[in-house]
């Protein structure tokens, strides 16, 4: 059985934990919610789960992280999974980096911390709707 | 070869002259010989001619005597017979003979001339008397003897008068012809001689020239050439001596003669001289170098002197005290613009030029020197030049002559124009004042700069701080909404749940909640995932549907260790509902904890920011815990440090240090900031806090690029920066140094390119008062 995954990347566990609860509440019954503390870990998960038949649907990434930065990470994700809805959730980011990720990784939305749950969920929904439309067509 | 020319002409002349003389002598002797020969032969010829004449004449005489004797014999007959007529015939025949002038036959018996015949005008006359004038002729007489009766009878004589003139003429003609022939021969000989003279002369001249040539050649070969070689050799030698060349070829003369000997002797001399000369040259060269160096020094000194006199505007003065003659040199006078009558000036003329303010001190000084109260006369004063300006001069003088009582009578010395020095002094003074003012300004500017550097660092931090603040804020906000939702769900679910559960299940559920609440520490996402995976695997093995989801929740609730004890709940038909509710209840707690955690973090940042940005205006030291002080900075840099940078902060328990904490914060900020930049946020940042020998030691070590040795000295210079424009103004380490100096501490730096940099800050505990 194929199941969608929503992935969150942030170097702060408190953010991840809060995000997970938020996403689980809305999408938990349909999709798997995965969190990762670094971009590298997230890529591991993607490799792992996509092998198990899971389809990555949404990636929410911080920009400022240890190791790979959010923009690089999203560019990499875009290369591998161009369909995935990519959202950047960050307290601070270079305008240049945001612009770069918008053009290079087809960024769905840039949301600043502190974020509003409704905005985040709405953004994901819009993304998912578009995705389903694309899939169906 | 002047000698050759000199020798050639006399030699040729002498030889030609000699030959000529020789030749003349020869000619002369030859002539004398010929003459003698001629004379001798003439004499002989003349003798012979004379003899010949004599013989002819003798022969003629003998002939005539014979004729006479014969005629006598004939005549005897005639006479004896007295035959006068017969005799005439023979007598006429006799007269026909050449030269016979007359013939007489004298008859002694009669004592008369028997017959006489003579020639007269070509005619023969016969008579008895002889004509007069026959005495001059030769007379040949012969006695007429006959025999009569056996007795010799003398009948008289016969005389023949003979004229030898014709014969003599004949002989003389013959002689003349002979002599003429001889004269002709003589003339021929003379002619021949004369002819030979030219030829001989030519031959002699040629011989002389040849001889001269030969002699000259010999002289040339054996005298002149060696002489020339010697001369050349000597010339070369003298040239060598004059030009002082390095080496000289010996005279090329190797004959065994005296010249050869001379050449060898000279060569020896030359060799010795050359060696001598070389050593002399060497000496000379050294000497010349020395002389040159000395000359140069002297010239330089002289130039310097000239320059200093000219450029230094230096003059001399001379004061003869008894006559009060005060003179300065003309150049100096003209420099001052005066046509100063150097010969006829007085001290008061000079002093009248001195600036009124400087006059008294100057005169006092001079006076004190003259009475030996001061050892030197050296004073500065202003002198009015002709164009009315005042020049500062430095006068230095000395008593050069004293009288018998030791009183000074003459003082001489120098005046130096020191206006430019005074000007420079003034400018220097101005500059110093300006510099002092500037320093004051700079100090305040520096304070501002330090503050601005601090604000720059702060500004740099703001970006990170925004993230630092926004992250916990985001977490708080989300967790808040999560709590609200979870609470709502839990409150909604719980009554229903308790109705569904059996008492055992209920206690199991409560136990689950208790476990969830009691869980300590947050699992890393990786660890949680690993556990979830393992648990899901286990549950699937037991045939549990939705194992992954259940495992996920169980791991979140922190009961992954003993899932089996919750099997009744897991296998419950409302498993999802039960676990969701449990999760909701637990989420209230975890989100609350999350909020607390986030708030703490935010609070910490705020505190750090506050303490960082606080400007302590009190300017007083405060007892400070250095650990907290450093942690404040680390908190602010937390977000930058945590990115791939390992932070090792080792801190010993050390007593609080009396210090300026906010300034020290700036030190740590700068050092940590630099360390992170050097590592490009990759590596290990190690901070050590320790105390040793009454000094707190803070070590900030990075594993960054290191500082190249060529800029190691410069990094403390203000405004020296390796950062890009806008990242820092290059004051960081300068400020660090100043702050440490303010704490009487010191900063040590160790750095190796490619390995890292270690800054050690030593802060001494102030001595207890």
mmCIF file of N, CA and C in Angstrom, chain B residues 45-108:
data_model
loop_
_atom_site.group_PDB
_atom_site.id
_atom_site.type_symbol
_atom_site.label_atom_id
_atom_site.label_comp_id
_atom_site.label_asym_id
_atom_site.label_seq_id
_atom_site.Cartn_x
_atom_site.Cartn_y
_atom_site.Cartn_z
ATOM 1 N N UNK B 45 167.539 57.107 -75.759
ATOM 2 C CA UNK B 45 167.401 57.348 -77.198
ATOM 3 C C UNK B 45 168.381 58.429 -77.645
ATOM 4 N N UNK B 46 168.415 59.499 -76.802
ATOM 5 C CA UNK B 46 169.317 60.578 -77.139
ATOM 6 C C UNK B 46 170.754 60.073 -77.149
ATOM 7 N N UNK B 47 171.103 59.245 -76.157
ATOM 8 C CA UNK B 47 172.442 58.650 -76.076
ATOM 9 C C UNK B 47 172.719 57.841 -77.353
ATOM 10 N N UNK B 48 171.767 57.020 -77.623
ATOM 11 C CA UNK B 48 171.922 56.146 -78.791
ATOM 12 C C UNK B 48 172.056 56.977 -80.053
ATOM 13 N N UNK B 49 171.230 58.009 -80.121
ATOM 14 C CA UNK B 49 171.280 58.871 -81.287
ATOM 15 C C UNK B 49 172.656 59.522 -81.393
ATOM 16 N N UNK B 50 173.148 59.938 -80.190
ATOM 17 C CA UNK B 50 174.475 60.571 -80.160
ATOM 18 C C UNK B 50 175.538 59.575 -80.592
ATOM 19 N N UNK B 51 175.444 58.353 -80.017
ATOM 20 C CA UNK B 51 176.399 57.305 -80.394
ATOM 21 C C UNK B 51 176.332 57.030 -81.891
ATOM 22 N N UNK B 52 175.092 56.938 -82.305
ATOM 23 C CA UNK B 52 174.868 56.689 -83.726
ATOM 24 C C UNK B 52 175.525 57.766 -84.575
ATOM 25 N N UNK B 53 175.377 59.003 -84.147
ATOM 26 C CA UNK B 53 175.991 60.109 -84.846
ATOM 27 C C UNK B 53 177.491 59.994 -84.799
ATOM 28 N N UNK B 54 177.960 59.679 -83.614
ATOM 29 C CA UNK B 54 179.402 59.540 -83.453
ATOM 30 C C UNK B 54 179.927 58.471 -84.387
ATOM 31 N N UNK B 55 179.177 57.335 -84.324
ATOM 32 C CA UNK B 55 179.624 56.225 -85.177
ATOM 33 C C UNK B 55 179.596 56.637 -86.647
ATOM 34 N N UNK B 56 178.592 57.321 -87.078
ATOM 35 C CA UNK B 56 178.501 57.783 -88.465
ATOM 36 C C UNK B 56 179.652 58.715 -88.777
ATOM 37 N N UNK B 57 179.773 59.601 -87.819
ATOM 38 C CA UNK B 57 180.857 60.561 -88.009
ATOM 39 C C UNK B 57 182.176 59.834 -88.019
ATOM 40 N N UNK B 58 182.387 58.866 -87.167
ATOM 41 C CA UNK B 58 183.609 58.027 -87.098
ATOM 42 C C UNK B 58 183.803 57.305 -88.420
ATOM 43 N N UNK B 59 182.728 56.658 -88.793
ATOM 44 C CA UNK B 59 182.744 55.918 -90.042
ATOM 45 C C UNK B 59 183.110 56.845 -91.175
ATOM 46 N N UNK B 60 182.551 58.035 -91.239
ATOM 47 C CA UNK B 60 182.804 59.029 -92.259
ATOM 48 C C UNK B 60 184.275 59.432 -92.219
ATOM 49 N N UNK B 61 184.700 59.606 -90.940
ATOM 50 C CA UNK B 61 186.102 59.978 -90.787
ATOM 51 C C UNK B 61 187.028 58.871 -91.256
ATOM 52 N N UNK B 62 186.703 57.640 -90.776
ATOM 53 C CA UNK B 62 187.526 56.496 -91.169
ATOM 54 C C UNK B 62 187.533 56.359 -92.697
ATOM 55 N N UNK B 63 186.394 56.589 -93.231
ATOM 56 C CA UNK B 63 186.245 56.540 -94.691
ATOM 57 C C UNK B 63 187.087 57.599 -95.362
ATOM 58 N N UNK B 64 186.980 58.751 -94.846
ATOM 59 C CA UNK B 64 187.694 59.853 -95.409
ATOM 60 C C UNK B 64 189.184 59.667 -95.207
ATOM 61 N N UNK B 65 189.624 59.068 -94.015
ATOM 62 C CA UNK B 65 191.024 58.777 -93.762
ATOM 63 C C UNK B 65 191.519 57.756 -94.752
ATOM 64 N N UNK B 66 190.691 56.791 -94.963
ATOM 65 C CA UNK B 66 191.015 55.777 -95.960
ATOM 66 C C UNK B 66 191.154 56.373 -97.368
ATOM 67 N N UNK B 67 190.200 57.230 -97.629
ATOM 68 C CA UNK B 67 190.211 57.904 -98.909
ATOM 69 C C UNK B 67 191.511 58.729 -99.030
ATOM 70 N N UNK B 68 191.808 59.384 -97.919
ATOM 71 C CA UNK B 68 193.021 60.205 -97.900
ATOM 72 C C UNK B 68 194.279 59.359 -98.130
ATOM 73 N N UNK B 69 194.337 58.172 -97.442
ATOM 74 C CA UNK B 69 195.491 57.296 -97.573
ATOM 75 C C UNK B 69 195.654 56.779 -98.986
ATOM 76 N N UNK B 70 194.428 56.459 -99.549
ATOM 77 C CA UNK B 70 194.409 55.953 -100.906
ATOM 78 C C UNK B 70 194.856 57.023 -101.861
ATOM 79 N N UNK B 71 194.351 58.234 -101.617
ATOM 80 C CA UNK B 71 194.684 59.364 -102.465
ATOM 81 C C UNK B 71 196.144 59.698 -102.342
ATOM 82 N N UNK B 72 196.683 59.480 -101.096
ATOM 83 C CA UNK B 72 198.095 59.752 -100.862
ATOM 84 C C UNK B 72 198.970 58.867 -101.748
ATOM 85 N N UNK B 73 198.555 57.577 -101.757
ATOM 86 C CA UNK B 73 199.296 56.612 -102.531
ATOM 87 C C UNK B 73 199.322 56.958 -104.025
ATOM 88 N N UNK B 74 198.127 57.515 -104.432
ATOM 89 C CA UNK B 74 197.987 57.860 -105.822
ATOM 90 C C UNK B 74 198.819 59.083 -106.110
ATOM 91 N N UNK B 75 198.686 60.046 -105.214
ATOM 92 C CA UNK B 75 199.314 61.347 -105.384
ATOM 93 C C UNK B 75 200.819 61.243 -105.417
ATOM 94 N N UNK B 76 201.390 60.219 -104.730
ATOM 95 C CA UNK B 76 202.799 60.074 -104.598
ATOM 96 C C UNK B 76 203.386 59.950 -105.973
ATOM 97 N N UNK B 77 202.790 59.243 -106.797
ATOM 98 C CA UNK B 77 203.205 59.001 -108.096
ATOM 99 C C UNK B 77 203.337 60.248 -108.901
ATOM 100 N N UNK B 78 202.259 61.069 -108.727
ATOM 101 C CA UNK B 78 202.140 62.290 -109.497
ATOM 102 C C UNK B 78 203.135 63.276 -109.042
ATOM 103 N N UNK B 79 203.207 63.254 -107.731
ATOM 104 C CA UNK B 79 204.108 64.261 -107.167
ATOM 105 C C UNK B 79 205.515 63.876 -107.548
ATOM 106 N N UNK B 80 205.970 62.624 -107.365
ATOM 107 C CA UNK B 80 207.260 62.164 -107.620
ATOM 108 C C UNK B 80 207.645 62.352 -109.064
ATOM 109 N N UNK B 81 206.709 62.347 -109.880
ATOM 110 C CA UNK B 81 206.860 62.512 -111.244
ATOM 111 C C UNK B 81 206.590 63.861 -111.679
ATOM 112 N N UNK B 82 206.187 64.587 -110.763
ATOM 113 C CA UNK B 82 205.894 65.966 -111.058
ATOM 114 C C UNK B 82 204.837 66.080 -112.148
ATOM 115 N N UNK B 83 204.146 65.236 -112.202
ATOM 116 C CA UNK B 83 203.036 65.227 -113.155
ATOM 117 C C UNK B 83 201.839 66.029 -112.670
ATOM 118 N N UNK B 84 201.941 67.191 -113.064
ATOM 119 C CA UNK B 84 200.895 68.120 -112.632
ATOM 120 C C UNK B 84 199.562 67.865 -113.335
ATOM 121 N N UNK B 85 199.687 67.583 -114.574
ATOM 122 C CA UNK B 85 198.391 67.440 -115.266
ATOM 123 C C UNK B 85 197.597 66.198 -114.890
ATOM 124 N N UNK B 86 198.420 65.109 -114.690
ATOM 125 C CA UNK B 86 197.655 63.893 -114.316
ATOM 126 C C UNK B 86 196.933 63.852 -112.994
ATOM 127 N N UNK B 87 197.563 64.654 -112.257
ATOM 128 C CA UNK B 87 196.883 64.621 -110.922
ATOM 129 C C UNK B 87 195.497 65.271 -110.836
ATOM 130 N N UNK B 88 195.343 66.124 -111.783
ATOM 131 C CA UNK B 88 194.034 66.859 -111.682
ATOM 132 C C UNK B 88 192.841 65.941 -111.669
ATOM 133 N N UNK B 89 192.909 64.922 -112.509
ATOM 134 C CA UNK B 89 191.760 63.993 -112.572
ATOM 135 C C UNK B 89 191.418 63.361 -111.282
ATOM 136 N N UNK B 90 192.423 62.663 -110.643
ATOM 137 C CA UNK B 90 192.021 62.037 -109.347
ATOM 138 C C UNK B 90 191.581 63.030 -108.325
ATOM 139 N N UNK B 91 192.265 64.199 -108.460
ATOM 140 C CA UNK B 91 191.823 65.175 -107.413
ATOM 141 C C UNK B 91 190.391 65.577 -107.616
ATOM 142 N N UNK B 92 189.982 65.782 -108.820
ATOM 143 C CA UNK B 92 188.567 66.155 -109.087
ATOM 144 C C UNK B 92 187.618 65.115 -108.602
ATOM 145 N N UNK B 93 188.037 63.829 -108.780
ATOM 146 C CA UNK B 93 187.161 62.767 -108.276
ATOM 147 C C UNK B 93 186.988 62.836 -106.791
ATOM 148 N N UNK B 94 188.170 63.160 -106.201
ATOM 149 C CA UNK B 94 188.059 63.306 -104.742
ATOM 150 C C UNK B 94 187.093 64.406 -104.354
ATOM 151 N N UNK B 95 187.206 65.456 -105.070
ATOM 152 C CA UNK B 95 186.317 66.614 -104.730
ATOM 153 C C UNK B 95 184.858 66.292 -104.954
ATOM 154 N N UNK B 96 184.627 65.311 -105.852
ATOM 155 C CA UNK B 96 183.214 64.935 -106.066
ATOM 156 C C UNK B 96 182.582 64.244 -104.899
ATOM 157 N N UNK B 97 183.465 63.725 -104.028
ATOM 158 C CA UNK B 97 182.893 63.052 -102.837
ATOM 159 C C UNK B 97 182.096 64.019 -101.996
ATOM 160 N N UNK B 98 181.011 63.533 -101.432
ATOM 161 C CA UNK B 98 180.095 64.357 -100.589
ATOM 162 C C UNK B 98 180.864 64.996 -99.437
ATOM 163 N N UNK B 99 180.739 66.210 -99.307
ATOM 164 C CA UNK B 99 181.265 66.950 -98.168
ATOM 165 C C UNK B 99 182.704 67.405 -98.358
ATOM 166 N N UNK B 100 183.379 66.923 -99.432
ATOM 167 C CA UNK B 100 184.743 67.326 -99.614
ATOM 168 C C UNK B 100 184.746 68.704 -100.202
ATOM 169 N N UNK B 101 185.290 69.631 -99.363
ATOM 170 C CA UNK B 101 185.252 71.004 -99.783
ATOM 171 C C UNK B 101 186.477 71.371 -100.620
ATOM 172 N N UNK B 102 187.623 70.797 -100.192
ATOM 173 C CA UNK B 102 188.861 71.117 -100.909
ATOM 174 C C UNK B 102 189.917 70.003 -100.728
ATOM 175 N N UNK B 103 190.811 69.932 -101.607
ATOM 176 C CA UNK B 103 191.857 68.949 -101.491
ATOM 177 C C UNK B 103 193.141 69.645 -101.859
ATOM 178 N N UNK B 104 194.186 69.392 -101.033
ATOM 179 C CA UNK B 104 195.485 70.040 -101.252
ATOM 180 C C UNK B 104 196.594 68.983 -101.272
ATOM 181 N N UNK B 105 197.395 69.099 -102.182
ATOM 182 C CA UNK B 105 198.550 68.238 -102.187
ATOM 183 C C UNK B 105 199.748 69.108 -102.115
ATOM 184 N N UNK B 106 200.412 68.876 -101.022
ATOM 185 C CA UNK B 106 201.557 69.698 -100.707
ATOM 186 C C UNK B 106 202.808 68.931 -101.026
ATOM 187 N N UNK B 107 203.675 69.535 -101.749
ATOM 188 C CA UNK B 107 204.935 68.947 -102.168
ATOM 189 C C UNK B 107 206.061 69.438 -101.324
ATOM 190 N N UNK B 108 206.417 68.457 -100.453
ATOM 191 C CA UNK B 108 207.432 68.842 -99.468
ATOM 192 C C UNK B 108 208.759 69.128 -100.142
#
